[in-house]
Amino acid sequence: MFQLRSIFLIALSCAHLVSSHPLLNRANYDKAGDSHWVNIWTTMPQLVEPANLPPIPFNGSTAVFGNTTIRQTLQVSLAAQEIRIRLSNAFGPNELKITNVTIGLPERQRVGVSGLQTKTLKTVTFNGGPDVDIPNGGMVVSDPIKFPVKAQSAVMISMYLAEGQHGFAITGHPGSRTTSYLAFGDWTGAKNLTDSSVQSTDHWYFVSGVEARLPSKSSGWPDLLLARMQKHEPTSNIAVLNQAAGGNRILQDGLGPNVISRLDRDVLAQSGAEIEKKLVAAYEQIATRVHALGIPLFGATITPFGSSASSDYVQPYSSPEREKTRQQINKFIRQSGVFDAVLDFDRVLRDPQVPSQLLKQYDIGDHLHPSVAGYQALADYFPLGLFE
Ligand SMILES: *[C@@H]1O[C@H](CO)[C@@H](O)[C@H](O)[C@H]1NC(C)=O
Ligand SMILES: *[C@@H]1O[C@H](CO)[C@@H](O)[C@H](O)[C@H]1NC(C)=O
Ligand SMILES: *[C@@H]1O[C@H](CO)[C@@H](O)[C@H](O)[C@H]1NC(C)=O
Ligand SMILES: *[C@@H]1O[C@H](CO)[C@@H](O)[C@H](O)[C@H]1NC(C)=O
């Protein structure tokens, strides 16, 4: 159907635009022998609104978080023996210098607390060192940490910023629904934050992901698709290039930074109908630009991320408003004619009884990321005729 030298496959969702897209995330399938890195916790990095900056005095006169320890807790979805963390400066216009980072289990295995189980404390390193400078717009992944976690358990990350971040444009996730703690001085190794400066805030700052090294039963869906294509004569000499990088870089790398960086900022500030309008506009922009290069563009529908009422893990991305937006965007992807072909990944992975949720066997456990069986289903579904 298409004579291709290259294909761009656009599979994005409002949630995933700025976090790593599970389907197209190189970081997820950064192979390490017979294991690979899988996200077990992510949050959507965004530009923190002025009102969601930390309380004064941590919101200083020229910088935020100068001489500050930020102690934050989060809940990972899957069990692992070895993990690594991601810190984001995606929206910072200048360099973010992180001085020290530790990880540990919080007291009583609870999120939202300030106390630490000291025996579990580990120093987090970056390229072997305790400190790291994250360039403006950038993201870093820590060195692997031998740090066993249980499924759906709480983890505490403490970071100390000697200088803080200059200016007031910082990266975070205001809707953490979890309490974080702030204190002047380096308390990254402390059992508790008890200094007189301690304050709490219900936001996350800079932390954007936890990845686990898990055994590779199989690869991501692009690799599974390639395996299928190689067995099929007409497609046996077509390469599949996984252009995906972690986070929002997928679209920056492939299609130029402007559309998507603008989209991130615009989209995140608003909700519902506005998001929908902007996403549609962005898809149209992408299609125009890709088509201008004579390259066909396939659109993939956004897969479900709803949690059932009985589940003990609620996917933080899920909300009735987002589900409505997902349905509208999927309708656009299926019906608009903007794409040369539509890959209905939603239909493949959703539970026919509850279309807002992944089918149980295709759910890795966090109600957002597909399981290996889910990736296999996507690869099996992919119509190879598109390449003939
Ligand atoms: C933090 O400081 C900035 C710059 O002065 C201001 O715009 C913002 O409203 C302050 N936010 C808080 C929560 O104090
Ligand atoms: C840490 O400090 C908080 C606040 O003072 C207190 O409620 C909590 O019990 C302390 N935890 C530990 C492990 O000392
Ligand atoms: C950082 O804060 C601690 C605790 O308040 C204080 O002892 C120390 O002098 C401060 N360091 C700097 C460089 O301001
Ligand atoms: C922070 O890092 C410095 C060196 O970069 C180190 O000397 C210090 O002990 C660290 N602090 C903690 C609490 O780990």
Short mmCIF file of C-alpha atoms and ligand atoms in Angstrom, two decimals:
data_model
loop_
_atom_site.label_atom_id
_atom_site.label_comp_id
_atom_site.label_asym_id
_atom_site.label_seq_id
_atom_site.Cartn_x
_atom_site.Cartn_y
_atom_site.Cartn_z
CA MET A 1 0.00 0.00 0.00
CA PHE A 2 2.80 2.44 0.79
CA GLN A 3 6.32 2.52 -0.59
CA LEU A 4 8.21 3.52 2.45
CA ARG A 5 11.65 4.44 3.40
CA SER A 6 10.56 5.56 6.78
CA ILE A 7 7.41 5.72 8.78
CA PHE A 8 6.39 7.96 11.56
CA LEU A 9 3.93 6.47 13.86
CA ILE A 10 2.22 8.85 16.15
CA ALA A 11 0.80 7.38 19.28
CA LEU A 12 0.32 9.94 21.94
CA SER A 13 -2.08 10.83 24.62
CA CYS A 14 -2.61 13.90 26.68
CA ALA A 15 -1.07 12.18 29.63
CA HIS A 16 1.82 10.75 27.72
CA LEU A 17 2.80 13.76 25.76
CA VAL A 18 4.93 14.90 28.57
CA SER A 19 5.65 11.68 30.29
CA SER A 20 7.16 8.75 28.56
CA HIS A 21 4.83 7.09 26.14
CA PRO A 22 4.62 3.44 27.10
CA LEU A 23 4.32 2.28 23.53
CA LEU A 24 7.13 4.31 22.10
CA ASN A 25 9.49 4.68 24.95
CA ARG A 26 13.05 3.72 24.21
CA ALA A 27 13.90 4.04 27.89
CA ASN A 28 11.40 1.30 28.62
CA TYR A 29 13.27 -1.09 26.42
CA ASP A 30 16.81 -0.02 26.88
CA LYS A 31 18.11 -3.55 26.73
CA ALA A 32 20.52 -4.71 29.38
CA GLY A 33 21.31 -8.32 28.65
CA ASP A 34 18.24 -10.41 29.28
CA SER A 35 16.51 -7.64 31.22
CA HIS A 36 15.11 -4.25 30.40
CA TRP A 37 14.01 -1.07 32.15
CA VAL A 38 10.31 -0.65 32.70
CA ASN A 39 8.55 2.32 34.27
CA ILE A 40 7.08 1.42 37.65
CA TRP A 41 6.13 4.95 38.57
CA THR A 42 5.83 8.08 36.50
CA THR A 43 4.32 11.47 36.93
CA MET A 44 3.60 14.05 34.32
CA PRO A 45 6.26 16.79 34.48
CA GLN A 46 4.80 20.23 34.00
CA LEU A 47 5.62 23.86 34.42
CA VAL A 48 4.71 24.66 38.02
CA GLU A 49 2.22 27.50 38.24
CA PRO A 50 3.24 30.43 40.51
CA ALA A 51 0.70 29.44 43.15
CA ASN A 52 2.11 25.90 43.26
CA LEU A 53 5.70 26.96 43.87
CA PRO A 54 6.95 25.99 47.33
CA PRO A 55 5.94 28.08 50.35
CA ILE A 56 8.12 31.04 51.33
CA PRO A 57 11.01 31.03 52.31
CA PHE A 58 11.69 28.04 49.98
CA ASN A 59 10.26 30.26 47.28
CA GLY A 60 13.08 32.77 47.61
CA SER A 61 13.62 36.17 46.09
CA THR A 62 15.72 35.06 43.12
CA ALA A 63 15.67 31.26 43.31
CA VAL A 64 13.51 28.39 44.46
CA PHE A 65 14.75 25.69 46.87
CA GLY A 66 18.15 27.28 47.69
CA ASN A 67 19.94 25.25 50.43
CA THR A 68 16.90 22.98 50.58
CA THR A 69 16.21 19.30 51.13
CA ILE A 70 13.07 18.13 49.35
CA ARG A 71 11.77 14.85 50.75
CA GLN A 72 9.09 13.20 48.60
CA THR A 73 7.25 9.89 48.66
CA LEU A 74 5.60 7.96 45.85
CA GLN A 75 4.14 4.52 45.25
CA VAL A 76 5.70 2.15 42.73
CA SER A 77 3.46 -0.26 40.84
CA LEU A 78 5.61 -3.37 40.45
CA ALA A 79 8.10 -5.30 42.55
CA ALA A 80 11.77 -5.05 41.59
CA GLN A 81 15.27 -5.72 42.91
CA GLU A 82 17.02 -2.96 41.01
CA ILE A 83 15.68 0.45 40.14
CA ARG A 84 16.79 3.84 38.85
CA ILE A 85 15.12 7.21 39.12
CA ARG A 86 14.44 9.99 36.65
CA LEU A 87 14.65 13.68 37.50
CA SER A 88 13.28 16.27 35.13
CA ASN A 89 14.16 19.86 34.33
CA ALA A 90 11.85 19.80 31.30
CA PHE A 91 10.41 23.23 31.94
CA GLY A 92 13.36 24.91 33.61
CA PRO A 93 14.87 27.66 31.44
CA ASN A 94 18.23 27.23 33.17
CA GLU A 95 20.41 24.49 34.59
CA LEU A 96 19.18 22.57 37.62
CA LYS A 97 21.98 21.58 39.97
CA ILE A 98 21.15 18.69 42.27
CA THR A 99 23.70 18.29 45.06
CA ASN A 100 22.76 15.01 46.80
CA VAL A 101 20.03 12.42 46.37
CA THR A 102 19.07 9.47 48.56
CA ILE A 103 16.40 6.82 48.38
CA GLY A 104 14.86 4.80 51.20
CA LEU A 105 11.68 3.30 52.50
CA PRO A 106 9.45 5.68 54.44
CA GLU A 107 8.37 4.99 58.00
CA ARG A 108 5.37 2.66 58.31
CA GLN A 109 5.67 2.04 54.53
CA ARG A 110 3.42 5.03 53.99
CA VAL A 111 3.43 7.86 51.47
CA GLY A 112 3.10 11.43 52.74
CA VAL A 113 5.37 11.01 55.78
CA SER A 114 8.73 12.64 56.61
CA GLY A 115 10.37 9.83 58.56
CA LEU A 116 12.67 7.26 57.01
CA GLN A 117 13.57 3.65 57.80
CA THR A 118 17.28 4.47 58.07
CA LYS A 119 18.55 0.93 57.42
CA THR A 120 17.09 1.14 53.94
CA LEU A 121 18.87 4.39 53.02
CA LYS A 122 20.97 4.40 49.83
CA THR A 123 22.82 7.20 48.07
CA VAL A 124 21.67 7.73 44.51
CA THR A 125 24.47 8.44 42.05
CA PHE A 126 24.60 9.87 38.55
CA ASN A 127 27.46 8.69 36.36
CA GLY A 128 29.13 7.58 39.56
CA GLY A 129 28.89 10.91 41.39
CA PRO A 130 26.47 12.19 44.04
CA ASP A 131 25.59 15.40 42.22
CA VAL A 132 24.20 16.12 38.78
CA ASP A 133 23.55 19.18 36.64
CA ILE A 134 20.44 18.80 34.50
CA PRO A 135 20.50 21.12 31.48
CA ASN A 136 17.52 23.33 30.76
CA GLY A 137 14.77 21.31 29.14
CA GLY A 138 16.56 18.10 30.08
CA MET A 139 16.10 14.97 32.13
CA VAL A 140 18.52 12.62 33.86
CA VAL A 141 18.38 8.98 34.79
CA SER A 142 20.33 7.85 37.85
CA ASP A 143 22.75 4.96 37.97
CA PRO A 144 21.06 1.64 38.76
CA ILE A 145 20.42 1.18 42.48
CA LYS A 146 20.16 -2.20 44.19
CA PHE A 147 17.03 -1.32 46.08
CA PRO A 148 14.36 -4.00 46.44
CA VAL A 149 10.78 -2.74 46.33
CA LYS A 150 7.50 -4.57 46.68
CA ALA A 151 4.59 -4.10 44.30
CA GLN A 152 2.45 -1.10 45.19
CA SER A 153 4.82 0.00 47.92
CA ALA A 154 5.96 3.44 49.05
CA VAL A 155 9.44 4.83 48.32
CA MET A 156 11.05 8.02 49.65
CA ILE A 157 13.37 10.19 47.56
CA SER A 158 15.25 12.98 49.30
CA MET A 159 17.21 15.51 47.30
CA TYR A 160 19.33 18.43 48.39
CA LEU A 161 19.83 21.50 46.21
CA ALA A 162 22.63 23.73 47.47
CA GLU A 163 21.90 26.53 45.02
CA GLY A 164 18.28 25.80 44.18
CA GLN A 165 16.96 26.74 40.79
CA HIS A 166 17.25 30.32 39.63
CA GLY A 167 14.08 32.01 38.52
CA PHE A 168 10.60 30.74 39.13
CA ALA A 169 10.04 28.45 36.14
CA ILE A 170 10.51 24.98 37.54
CA THR A 171 9.35 21.47 36.74
CA GLY A 172 7.01 19.54 38.97
CA HIS A 173 3.69 17.88 39.31
CA PRO A 174 1.35 19.94 41.48
CA GLY A 175 -1.36 17.26 41.64
CA SER A 176 0.68 14.79 43.69
CA ARG A 177 -2.13 14.23 46.20
CA THR A 178 0.76 13.37 48.53
CA THR A 179 2.58 15.48 51.09
CA SER A 180 6.23 16.35 50.51
CA TYR A 181 8.55 17.96 53.09
CA LEU A 182 11.03 20.82 52.77
CA ALA A 183 13.84 21.88 55.12
CA PHE A 184 16.89 24.13 54.91
CA GLY A 185 20.21 22.29 54.90
CA ASP A 186 21.25 18.88 53.65
CA TRP A 187 19.07 16.33 55.44
CA THR A 188 19.09 13.75 52.67
CA GLY A 189 20.52 11.17 55.08
CA ALA A 190 18.43 12.14 58.12
CA LYS A 191 16.00 9.80 59.86
CA ASN A 192 13.45 12.58 59.96
CA LEU A 193 13.10 16.25 59.07
CA THR A 194 12.98 17.97 62.42
CA ASP A 195 14.78 21.25 61.72
CA SER A 196 12.81 24.35 62.72
CA SER A 197 12.55 25.32 59.03
CA VAL A 198 10.47 22.25 58.04
CA GLN A 199 7.33 22.87 56.00
CA SER A 200 5.14 20.57 53.99
CA THR A 201 3.58 20.98 50.55
CA ASP A 202 1.22 18.78 48.59
CA HIS A 203 3.21 18.85 45.37
CA TRP A 204 6.03 16.90 43.74
CA TYR A 205 9.05 18.66 42.32
CA PHE A 206 11.60 17.39 39.75
CA VAL A 207 10.97 13.65 40.33
CA SER A 208 9.43 12.23 37.16
CA GLY A 209 9.91 8.49 37.13
CA VAL A 210 11.13 5.27 38.71
CA GLU A 211 12.24 2.47 36.42
CA ALA A 212 12.83 -1.15 37.35
CA ARG A 213 15.13 -3.63 35.70
CA LEU A 214 12.86 -6.54 34.93
CA PRO A 215 13.54 -9.79 33.10
CA SER A 216 12.87 -9.55 29.36
CA LYS A 217 10.31 -12.09 28.43
CA SER A 218 10.12 -10.18 25.26
CA SER A 219 10.77 -6.74 23.84
CA GLY A 220 8.59 -3.76 23.16
CA TRP A 221 6.05 -3.91 20.42
CA PRO A 222 8.27 -2.37 17.71
CA ASP A 223 10.72 -5.25 18.11
CA LEU A 224 7.90 -7.79 18.11
CA LEU A 225 6.52 -6.17 14.98
CA LEU A 226 9.93 -6.33 13.32
CA ALA A 227 10.09 -10.06 14.09
CA ARG A 228 6.76 -10.53 12.32
CA MET A 229 7.77 -8.36 9.37
CA GLN A 230 10.94 -10.32 8.84
CA LYS A 231 8.99 -13.53 8.44
CA HIS A 232 6.73 -11.94 5.85
CA GLU A 233 8.48 -11.78 2.45
CA PRO A 234 7.15 -8.42 1.18
CA THR A 235 8.16 -6.67 4.37
CA SER A 236 11.30 -8.60 5.15
CA ASN A 237 13.67 -5.82 4.13
CA ILE A 238 11.95 -2.95 5.86
CA ALA A 239 13.58 -1.60 8.98
CA VAL A 240 11.62 -0.50 11.99
CA LEU A 241 13.32 2.45 13.58
CA ASN A 242 12.27 3.01 17.11
CA GLN A 243 12.71 6.78 17.18
CA ALA A 244 11.31 7.00 20.62
CA ALA A 245 13.16 8.53 23.47
CA GLY A 246 12.00 8.92 27.02
CA GLY A 247 9.45 11.59 27.72
CA ASN A 248 8.38 14.30 25.39
CA ARG A 249 11.52 13.96 23.29
CA ILE A 250 9.83 11.47 21.08
CA LEU A 251 8.20 14.23 19.18
CA GLN A 252 10.95 16.73 19.60
CA ASP A 253 13.47 14.43 17.99
CA GLY A 254 11.24 13.26 15.21
CA LEU A 255 9.31 16.30 14.29
CA GLY A 256 10.94 19.41 15.64
CA PRO A 257 10.58 20.96 19.02
CA ASN A 258 8.14 23.76 18.36
CA VAL A 259 4.86 22.03 17.88
CA ILE A 260 5.25 19.73 20.76
CA SER A 261 6.92 21.97 23.27
CA ARG A 262 4.20 24.49 22.63
CA LEU A 263 1.62 21.78 22.88
CA ASP A 264 2.91 20.53 26.23
CA ARG A 265 2.72 23.91 27.81
CA ASP A 266 -0.61 24.83 26.34
CA VAL A 267 -2.23 21.51 26.98
CA LEU A 268 -1.15 21.20 30.55
CA ALA A 269 -2.52 24.50 31.61
CA GLN A 270 -6.03 23.60 30.59
CA SER A 271 -8.53 20.81 30.54
CA GLY A 272 -11.33 19.13 28.64
CA ALA A 273 -12.49 20.76 25.46
CA GLU A 274 -9.49 23.09 25.29
CA ILE A 275 -7.06 20.17 25.45
CA GLU A 276 -9.03 18.37 22.80
CA LYS A 277 -8.95 21.35 20.47
CA LYS A 278 -5.21 21.80 20.96
CA LEU A 279 -4.43 18.11 20.53
CA VAL A 280 -6.40 18.01 17.29
CA ALA A 281 -4.57 21.11 16.08
CA ALA A 282 -1.24 19.54 16.99
CA TYR A 283 -2.06 16.29 15.19
CA GLU A 284 -2.98 18.30 12.12
CA GLN A 285 0.27 20.24 12.35
CA ILE A 286 2.27 17.04 12.63
CA ALA A 287 0.42 15.50 9.68
CA THR A 288 1.00 18.57 7.54
CA ARG A 289 4.68 18.59 8.30
CA VAL A 290 5.23 14.86 7.85
CA HIS A 291 3.20 14.82 4.63
CA ALA A 292 5.22 17.76 3.33
CA LEU A 293 8.21 15.40 3.37
CA GLY A 294 6.24 12.83 1.37
CA ILE A 295 6.16 10.43 4.31
CA PRO A 296 2.96 8.57 5.17
CA LEU A 297 1.68 9.00 8.69
CA PHE A 298 -0.20 6.37 10.67
CA GLY A 299 -2.24 7.41 13.67
CA ALA A 300 -2.63 5.10 16.65
CA THR A 301 -5.55 5.49 19.02
CA ILE A 302 -4.85 6.20 22.68
CA THR A 303 -5.12 3.11 24.84
CA PRO A 304 -7.21 3.10 28.05
CA PHE A 305 -5.86 4.05 31.47
CA GLY A 306 -8.94 3.83 33.72
CA SER A 307 -8.89 1.96 37.03
CA SER A 308 -11.76 -0.19 38.21
CA ALA A 309 -13.50 0.86 41.42
CA SER A 310 -12.42 -2.40 43.06
CA SER A 311 -8.73 -2.01 42.17
CA ASP A 312 -6.39 -1.19 45.05
CA TYR A 313 -4.22 0.89 42.71
CA VAL A 314 -5.72 3.98 41.12
CA GLN A 315 -3.84 5.11 38.04
CA PRO A 316 -3.17 8.80 38.76
CA TYR A 317 -3.68 9.76 35.10
CA SER A 318 -7.23 8.51 35.09
CA SER A 319 -10.20 10.81 35.47
CA PRO A 320 -13.64 10.97 33.85
CA GLU A 321 -12.61 14.20 32.11
CA ARG A 322 -9.50 12.58 30.58
CA GLU A 323 -11.52 9.57 29.52
CA LYS A 324 -13.91 11.87 27.68
CA THR A 325 -10.98 13.63 26.00
CA ARG A 326 -9.43 10.27 25.07
CA GLN A 327 -12.68 9.16 23.45
CA GLN A 328 -12.97 12.40 21.50
CA ILE A 329 -9.35 12.29 20.34
CA ASN A 330 -9.69 8.65 19.33
CA LYS A 331 -12.78 9.53 17.35
CA PHE A 332 -10.76 12.21 15.59
CA ILE A 333 -7.91 9.77 14.91
CA ARG A 334 -10.32 7.19 13.48
CA GLN A 335 -12.53 9.50 11.45
CA SER A 336 -10.70 12.68 10.51
CA GLY A 337 -8.86 11.31 7.49
CA VAL A 338 -5.74 13.18 8.62
CA PHE A 339 -3.81 9.91 8.84
CA ASP A 340 -2.92 7.60 5.97
CA ALA A 341 -3.90 4.65 8.11
CA VAL A 342 -5.35 4.21 11.56
CA LEU A 343 -3.99 1.67 14.02
CA ASP A 344 -6.73 1.10 16.53
CA PHE A 345 -4.56 0.16 19.50
CA ASP A 346 -7.39 1.16 21.81
CA ARG A 347 -9.63 -1.52 20.33
CA VAL A 348 -6.88 -4.13 20.64
CA LEU A 349 -6.08 -3.50 24.30
CA ARG A 350 -9.32 -2.33 25.88
CA ASP A 351 -11.70 -4.46 27.90
CA PRO A 352 -14.78 -4.82 25.67
CA GLN A 353 -16.96 -4.88 28.82
CA VAL A 354 -15.34 -1.74 30.27
CA PRO A 355 -13.82 0.20 27.38
CA SER A 356 -12.19 2.77 29.68
CA GLN A 357 -9.89 0.04 31.05
CA LEU A 358 -7.19 -2.23 29.69
CA LEU A 359 -8.15 -5.88 29.36
CA LYS A 360 -6.75 -7.53 32.50
CA GLN A 361 -4.23 -9.73 30.70
CA TYR A 362 -2.90 -6.73 28.76
CA ASP A 363 -2.39 -4.62 31.91
CA ILE A 364 1.09 -4.61 33.45
CA GLY A 365 -0.59 -3.76 36.76
CA ASP A 366 -0.69 0.03 36.82
CA HIS A 367 -3.72 0.22 34.49
CA LEU A 368 -1.69 2.33 32.04
CA HIS A 369 1.24 0.35 30.66
CA PRO A 370 0.59 -2.76 28.55
CA SER A 371 1.96 -6.10 29.66
CA VAL A 372 4.21 -8.17 27.40
CA ALA A 373 1.04 -9.94 26.20
CA GLY A 374 -0.36 -6.50 25.37
CA TYR A 375 2.71 -5.55 23.32
CA GLN A 376 2.49 -8.88 21.55
CA ALA A 377 -1.18 -8.22 20.75
CA LEU A 378 -0.24 -4.85 19.22
CA ALA A 379 2.51 -6.40 17.13
CA ASP A 380 0.19 -9.20 15.98
CA TYR A 381 -2.53 -6.74 15.09
CA PHE A 382 -0.29 -4.41 13.07
CA PRO A 383 -1.47 -4.76 9.44
CA LEU A 384 1.66 -5.64 7.48
CA GLY A 385 -0.24 -4.87 4.27
CA LEU A 386 0.40 -1.20 5.01
CA PHE A 387 4.00 -1.69 3.92
CA GLU A 388 3.30 -3.51 0.67
C1 LIG B 1 6.83 32.52 44.55
O1 LIG B 1 7.52 33.64 44.08
C2 LIG B 1 7.13 34.08 42.80
C3 LIG B 1 8.05 35.25 42.39
O2 LIG B 1 8.05 36.23 43.37
C4 LIG B 1 5.67 34.49 42.81
O3 LIG B 1 5.25 34.83 41.51
C5 LIG B 1 4.83 33.31 43.29
O4 LIG B 1 3.48 33.68 43.42
C6 LIG B 1 5.35 32.81 44.63
N1 LIG B 1 4.60 31.60 44.96
C7 LIG B 1 4.44 31.20 46.22
C8 LIG B 1 3.65 29.95 46.42
O5 LIG B 1 4.90 31.79 47.17
C1 LIG B 2 9.01 12.31 61.93
O1 LIG B 2 8.51 13.56 62.29
C2 LIG B 2 7.10 13.66 62.27
C3 LIG B 2 6.73 15.10 62.53
O2 LIG B 2 7.34 15.57 63.70
C4 LIG B 2 6.51 12.67 63.29
O3 LIG B 2 5.10 12.71 63.22
C5 LIG B 2 6.98 11.27 62.96
O4 LIG B 2 6.53 10.37 63.94
C6 LIG B 2 8.49 11.24 62.90
N1 LIG B 2 8.91 9.94 62.45
C7 LIG B 2 9.96 9.28 62.90
C8 LIG B 2 10.28 7.95 62.28
O5 LIG B 2 10.69 9.74 63.78
C1 LIG B 3 21.60 25.89 55.00
O1 LIG B 3 20.64 25.71 56.01
C2 LIG B 3 21.18 25.21 57.21
C3 LIG B 3 20.01 24.91 58.14
O2 LIG B 3 19.25 26.05 58.36
C4 LIG B 3 22.17 26.22 57.80
O3 LIG B 3 22.75 25.71 58.98
C5 LIG B 3 23.26 26.48 56.78
O4 LIG B 3 24.11 27.49 57.24
C6 LIG B 3 22.64 26.89 55.44
N1 LIG B 3 23.69 26.96 54.46
C7 LIG B 3 23.80 27.98 53.64
C8 LIG B 3 24.92 27.90 52.65
O5 LIG B 3 23.04 28.93 53.67
C1 LIG B 4 26.31 15.29 50.01
O1 LIG B 4 27.34 15.22 49.09
C2 LIG B 4 28.62 15.57 49.59
C3 LIG B 4 29.62 15.49 48.47
O2 LIG B 4 29.09 15.84 47.27
C4 LIG B 4 29.01 14.66 50.73
O3 LIG B 4 30.21 15.10 51.29
C5 LIG B 4 27.90 14.69 51.78
O4 LIG B 4 28.19 13.75 52.78
C6 LIG B 4 26.59 14.37 51.18
N1 LIG B 4 25.56 14.49 52.18
C7 LIG B 4 24.77 13.50 52.51
C8 LIG B 4 23.78 13.79 53.58
O5 LIG B 4 24.83 12.41 51.98
#
